[in-house]
Coordinates of C-alpha atoms and ligand atoms in Angstrom, one line a residue:
M1 CA 32.4 4.2 18.7
P2 CA 34.7 6.5 20.8
A3 CA 38.6 5.3 21.3
I4 CA 39.0 3.1 24.5
I5 CA 41.7 3.0 26.5
S6 CA 41.9 -0.7 28.7
K7 CA 44.6 -0.9 31.3
A8 CA 45.7 -4.0 34.0
P9 CA 48.1 -4.7 36.6
G10 CA 50.4 -7.2 37.1
K11 CA 50.1 -9.0 39.7
T12 CA 52.4 -11.1 42.2
I13 CA 51.5 -13.6 45.0
L14 CA 52.4 -13.2 48.2
F15 CA 51.4 -16.4 50.0
G16 CA 49.8 -19.5 48.8
E17 CA 50.9 -20.6 45.3
H18 CA 50.8 -24.8 43.8
A19 CA 48.9 -25.7 47.3
V20 CA 46.5 -22.7 46.1
V21 CA 45.3 -25.3 43.2
Y22 CA 45.1 -28.3 45.5
G23 CA 41.8 -26.4 47.3
Y24 CA 44.0 -24.0 49.8
P25 CA 44.2 -20.4 49.9
A26 CA 46.1 -17.5 48.4
I27 CA 48.2 -14.3 48.9
A28 CA 48.4 -12.2 46.3
V29 CA 48.5 -7.9 45.5
P30 CA 48.3 -6.4 42.1
I31 CA 51.6 -4.9 40.9
D32 CA 51.1 -1.1 39.5
A33 CA 54.2 -0.6 38.2
V34 CA 54.4 -2.3 35.9
Q35 CA 50.6 -2.8 33.5
V36 CA 48.9 -3.7 30.2
R37 CA 47.2 -0.4 28.4
V38 CA 44.9 -1.8 26.2
T39 CA 43.5 1.3 23.1
I40 CA 40.6 0.1 20.8
L41 CA 39.9 2.3 18.0
P42 CA 36.9 2.1 15.4
A43 CA 39.1 0.1 12.2
I44 CA 40.8 2.0 9.7
T45 CA 40.4 -0.3 6.7
K46 CA 37.1 -1.0 6.7
N47 CA 35.9 -4.5 7.5
Q48 CA 39.1 -5.1 8.7
S49 CA 40.0 -5.6 12.6
I50 CA 44.2 -5.3 13.4
I51 CA 45.8 -5.8 16.2
K52 CA 48.5 -3.3 17.0
I53 CA 51.6 -5.0 18.8
R54 CA 53.6 -2.0 20.9
N55 CA 56.2 -3.1 23.9
I56 CA 59.9 -2.3 23.6
N57 CA 61.6 -5.2 21.8
W58 CA 57.7 -6.4 20.1
H59 CA 56.6 -4.5 18.0
E60 CA 53.9 -5.9 15.5
D61 CA 50.5 -5.8 13.4
I62 CA 48.7 -8.3 12.3
P63 CA 45.5 -9.0 11.2
F64 CA 42.4 -10.2 13.8
A65 CA 42.0 -12.5 10.9
E66 CA 45.0 -14.0 11.0
L67 CA 44.8 -14.9 14.8
D68 CA 44.8 -18.5 14.5
E69 CA 41.8 -20.2 17.1
Y70 CA 43.7 -20.1 20.1
D71 CA 46.0 -17.3 19.8
P72 CA 44.6 -15.6 23.8
I73 CA 43.9 -12.5 22.7
R74 CA 41.0 -13.6 19.6
I75 CA 39.9 -16.7 22.9
S76 CA 39.2 -12.7 24.8
I77 CA 38.0 -11.3 22.1
E78 CA 34.8 -14.3 21.5
N79 CA 34.5 -14.7 24.4
V80 CA 33.5 -11.2 26.1
C81 CA 31.6 -10.6 21.7
A82 CA 29.5 -14.1 22.3
H83 CA 29.1 -12.9 26.5
I84 CA 27.2 -9.9 25.1
K85 CA 25.7 -11.8 21.7
Q86 CA 27.0 -9.5 20.0
K87 CA 29.4 -9.8 16.5
P88 CA 33.5 -9.1 16.8
P89 CA 33.5 -5.3 15.8
H90 CA 35.7 -4.1 13.1
F91 CA 38.5 -1.9 15.1
E92 CA 42.3 -1.4 16.0
M93 CA 43.5 -2.8 18.7
I94 CA 46.9 -1.6 20.4
I95 CA 48.2 -3.7 22.8
S96 CA 51.3 -2.6 24.5
S97 CA 53.1 -3.9 27.8
S98 CA 55.8 -3.3 30.8
I99 CA 54.2 -7.1 32.5
P100 CA 57.3 -8.6 31.7
I101 CA 56.2 -11.9 29.6
A102 CA 55.9 -15.4 32.0
A103 CA 57.4 -14.5 34.3
G104 CA 54.7 -15.2 37.0
L105 CA 53.8 -11.8 36.8
G106 CA 50.7 -12.5 35.5
S107 CA 50.8 -10.7 31.7
S108 CA 48.5 -13.9 30.6
A109 CA 45.7 -12.3 33.0
A110 CA 46.0 -8.7 32.3
L111 CA 46.1 -9.6 28.6
A112 CA 42.7 -11.0 29.2
V113 CA 41.3 -8.8 31.7
A114 CA 41.8 -5.2 30.6
I115 CA 41.3 -6.8 25.9
T116 CA 37.6 -8.5 28.3
K117 CA 36.9 -4.7 29.3
G118 CA 38.1 -2.9 26.3
I119 CA 36.2 -4.7 24.0
S120 CA 32.0 -4.9 26.0
Q121 CA 33.4 -1.4 26.9
F122 CA 33.6 -0.6 23.2
L123 CA 30.5 -2.8 21.5
G124 CA 28.6 -0.2 24.5
T125 CA 28.2 -3.1 27.1
Y126 CA 29.9 -2.1 31.3
L127 CA 30.5 -5.8 32.5
S128 CA 30.7 -6.0 36.5
N129 CA 33.6 -7.2 38.2
D130 CA 32.4 -10.5 38.5
E131 CA 31.5 -10.8 35.2
I132 CA 35.0 -9.7 33.2
N133 CA 36.3 -11.9 35.6
A134 CA 34.7 -15.1 34.6
L135 CA 36.0 -13.9 31.1
A136 CA 39.1 -13.6 31.5
Y137 CA 39.1 -17.0 33.8
K138 CA 38.1 -18.4 30.2
S139 CA 40.3 -17.3 28.6
E140 CA 43.6 -18.6 30.7
K141 CA 42.0 -21.8 30.9
V142 CA 42.6 -22.2 26.7
Q143 CA 46.3 -21.2 27.4
H144 CA 47.2 -22.6 31.1
G145 CA 44.8 -25.9 31.1
S146 CA 43.5 -25.1 34.8
P147 CA 44.5 -22.5 36.7
S148 CA 43.2 -21.7 40.4
G149 CA 41.5 -18.6 39.1
I150 CA 44.1 -16.4 41.1
D151 CA 45.3 -14.3 38.4
N152 CA 42.4 -13.3 37.0
S153 CA 41.0 -11.7 40.6
V154 CA 43.2 -10.4 42.1
I155 CA 44.2 -8.5 37.6
T156 CA 40.6 -8.0 38.1
F157 CA 39.8 -6.3 41.5
G158 CA 43.2 -4.8 41.8
K159 CA 42.7 -5.2 45.1
P160 CA 45.1 -7.0 47.8
I161 CA 42.9 -11.0 48.1
L162 CA 42.7 -14.1 49.8
F163 CA 41.8 -15.8 47.0
R164 CA 40.2 -20.0 47.7
K165 CA 38.9 -21.7 44.5
T166 CA 36.2 -23.2 46.4
E167 CA 34.8 -19.6 48.0
P168 CA 33.6 -16.4 46.5
I169 CA 37.0 -14.1 47.0
S170 CA 37.7 -12.3 49.6
Q171 CA 39.0 -8.8 50.1
I172 CA 42.1 -9.0 52.2
E173 CA 43.1 -5.5 54.6
I174 CA 46.9 -4.8 54.6
K175 CA 47.7 -2.4 57.9
S176 CA 51.0 -1.1 56.7
S177 CA 51.9 0.1 53.3
I178 CA 55.2 -3.0 52.3
H179 CA 57.7 -1.7 50.0
I180 CA 58.6 -5.3 48.2
I181 CA 61.1 -6.0 45.5
L182 CA 60.8 -8.2 42.6
A183 CA 64.0 -9.5 41.3
D184 CA 64.5 -11.4 37.8
T185 CA 66.2 -14.9 37.3
G186 CA 65.7 -14.3 34.1
K187 CA 64.5 -18.4 33.4
R188 CA 60.9 -18.3 32.2
I189 CA 59.5 -22.7 32.1
L190 CA 55.6 -22.2 31.5
T191 CA 53.6 -22.8 34.7
K192 CA 51.2 -24.9 33.8
E193 CA 54.2 -27.4 33.0
V194 CA 55.7 -26.7 36.8
V195 CA 51.7 -27.3 37.8
A196 CA 52.0 -30.7 35.8
L197 CA 55.8 -31.2 37.7
V198 CA 54.1 -31.5 41.1
K199 CA 50.8 -33.2 40.9
Q200 CA 52.7 -36.1 38.9
N201 CA 55.1 -36.0 42.5
L202 CA 51.3 -35.9 43.9
E203 CA 51.0 -38.8 42.2
K204 CA 54.3 -40.7 43.1
E205 CA 54.2 -39.7 46.7
P206 CA 50.8 -38.1 48.6
E207 CA 52.7 -39.2 52.0
F208 CA 55.4 -36.6 51.5
F209 CA 54.5 -34.5 49.4
K210 CA 50.5 -33.6 50.8
P211 CA 52.1 -32.5 53.9
I212 CA 54.2 -29.9 52.4
L213 CA 50.7 -28.8 50.8
A214 CA 48.9 -28.4 53.9
E215 CA 52.3 -26.6 55.9
I216 CA 51.4 -23.9 52.6
G217 CA 48.2 -23.7 54.2
D218 CA 48.9 -23.4 57.4
V219 CA 51.6 -20.6 56.3
V220 CA 48.9 -18.6 54.7
E221 CA 46.1 -18.1 57.2
E222 CA 49.4 -16.8 60.2
A223 CA 50.2 -14.4 56.5
A224 CA 46.8 -12.8 56.6
K225 CA 46.8 -11.8 60.2
A226 CA 50.6 -10.7 59.9
L227 CA 48.9 -8.2 57.3
L228 CA 46.1 -7.2 58.5
Y229 CA 48.6 -6.5 61.5
G230 CA 50.3 -4.9 60.1
E231 CA 52.9 -7.3 61.3
I232 CA 56.4 -7.2 59.4
K233 CA 58.7 -8.9 60.4
K234 CA 56.6 -12.1 61.1
I235 CA 54.8 -11.5 57.1
G236 CA 59.0 -11.6 56.5
N237 CA 59.7 -15.2 57.9
L238 CA 56.3 -16.4 56.5
M239 CA 57.6 -15.3 53.7
V240 CA 60.6 -17.9 54.8
R241 CA 59.0 -20.8 55.4
N242 CA 56.4 -20.3 52.9
H243 CA 60.1 -20.6 49.8
I244 CA 60.9 -23.5 52.2
A245 CA 58.1 -25.5 51.5
L246 CA 58.3 -24.3 48.4
K247 CA 61.6 -25.8 47.9
K248 CA 60.7 -29.4 49.5
L249 CA 57.7 -29.5 46.6
R250 CA 60.6 -28.9 44.1
V251 CA 59.6 -26.0 42.2
S252 CA 62.3 -24.2 43.2
S253 CA 65.7 -23.5 41.1
I254 CA 69.2 -22.0 41.9
E255 CA 68.8 -18.9 40.8
L256 CA 66.1 -18.6 43.1
D257 CA 68.0 -19.9 45.8
R258 CA 70.3 -17.5 45.3
L259 CA 68.1 -14.3 44.7
V260 CA 66.1 -15.1 48.4
E261 CA 69.4 -15.5 50.0
S262 CA 71.1 -12.8 48.1
A263 CA 68.0 -10.7 49.5
L264 CA 67.9 -12.0 53.0
K265 CA 71.6 -11.7 53.4
N266 CA 71.5 -7.5 52.8
G267 CA 68.8 -7.5 55.2
A268 CA 64.9 -8.1 53.9
F269 CA 62.1 -8.9 56.1
G270 CA 61.9 -12.3 54.1
A271 CA 62.0 -13.5 50.2
K272 CA 60.9 -16.3 48.3
L273 CA 60.3 -17.8 45.1
C274 CA 56.4 -16.3 43.6
G275 CA 54.1 -17.8 40.7
G276 CA 54.9 -21.4 39.1
G277 CA 58.9 -21.7 39.7
K278 CA 60.9 -23.1 38.5
G279 CA 62.6 -19.1 36.9
G280 CA 60.6 -16.1 36.7
Y281 CA 60.8 -13.9 39.8
I282 CA 61.4 -14.4 43.8
V283 CA 59.6 -11.5 45.7
A284 CA 60.9 -9.6 48.7
I285 CA 59.9 -7.5 51.2
C286 CA 62.0 -4.7 53.5
E287 CA 62.0 -1.3 54.8
P288 CA 62.4 2.1 52.6
A289 CA 65.9 2.6 54.3
S290 CA 67.4 -1.4 53.0
C291 CA 65.5 -1.2 49.9
E292 CA 68.4 -0.1 47.3
R293 CA 71.4 -2.2 49.7
V294 CA 68.8 -5.3 48.7
S295 CA 68.1 -4.5 45.2
L296 CA 72.4 -3.8 44.1
G297 CA 72.7 -6.9 46.1
L298 CA 71.0 -8.9 43.8
V299 CA 72.2 -7.2 40.6
S300 CA 75.4 -9.1 41.7
D301 CA 74.2 -12.5 42.7
G302 CA 72.0 -12.3 39.1
A303 CA 69.2 -11.0 38.8
T304 CA 68.4 -9.3 35.1
H305 CA 65.8 -7.0 36.1
I306 CA 64.4 -5.7 38.9
I307 CA 60.9 -3.9 40.2
S308 CA 60.7 -2.0 43.4
T309 CA 57.3 -0.9 44.5
M310 CA 55.1 -0.2 46.8
I311 CA 51.9 -2.1 48.6
K312 CA 49.8 0.2 49.7
G313 CA 48.4 -0.6 53.3
S314 CA 44.1 -0.2 53.3
K315 CA 44.8 2.7 55.6
Q316 CA 46.7 4.7 52.3
G317 CA 43.9 4.9 50.8
N318 CA 44.2 1.6 48.6
Ligands
PMV1 O1 51.1 -17.5 36.9 P1 51.5 -17.9 37.7 O2 53.2 -18.5 37.2 O3 51.9 -17.3 38.5 O4 51.4 -19.1 38.8 C1 50.6 -18.8 39.3 C2 50.1 -20.1 40.7 C3 50.0 -21.3 40.7 O5 49.2 -21.3 42.1 C4 51.8 -22.4 40.5 C5 48.9 -22.0 39.5 C6 47.8 -20.8 40.4 O6 47.4 -21.7 38.6 O7 47.2 -20.7 41.1

């Protein structure tokens, strides 16, 4: 069996998180500046598969047989083997990732996608993107309860998408390249806990919270058009509108609000929390000339990590 290298990018949600869980649309883009890389080789030790984690701060070798039944690596491997009706092979799998973990940048979905692609190819089967996406979603469900599926979808297809739970995934046109900055609050909270909080709030006070979801839905519809026509200032304003709605939904935090304000005061067109919220990252967009000022401002206002990158416009070879 030949060695296989399989990669998957991170992601950010530009518009529509949380409302997407309730059937509204959302827009997500892949972040190629961070990625999971999975290398699969034939096993060196006969009859034993080994997983080697090789992240900057985490080096560990774990025999496959010792992974517990809910381990996301084990689940992804078993799901793909069941799908292609083959027994898990004996392999050595080296996993390295530059996607921050549990930070709303898609680390778990990227791992599921990269493993699904890698193991199927190692076994000589090339799956379609739809198959990879469905298998990655199955793995995500074990870890996250009832995710909308936006993370695995944008990461599998590797293109900006307009996602709605009940509809086929549609690729979205982005007229001009957009410079984005992702800034970390340094705080971590599991997305499923924040999703559960929103559910509780909706059950307790539907007349207050339901219109907020509808407002986010409207923002997403307008944002899809603004992205198509390259209206950068409008995109920025819509990000701020989206952040205000997420704040009303009670999924923001002092740190997230501080970073959003920092980006805006230093010249960003727009900024908002991204992903589950309560912690994790914000996403800001800015013109190339102000990216450095925005990044420096974010660091002095408490950001613990910055990713400065670009979403390529549809006409710029993306
Ligand atoms: O996985 P995260 O933290 O990027 O959040 C996903 C976005 C949510 O809408 C909050 C949840 C979901 O399943 O769509």
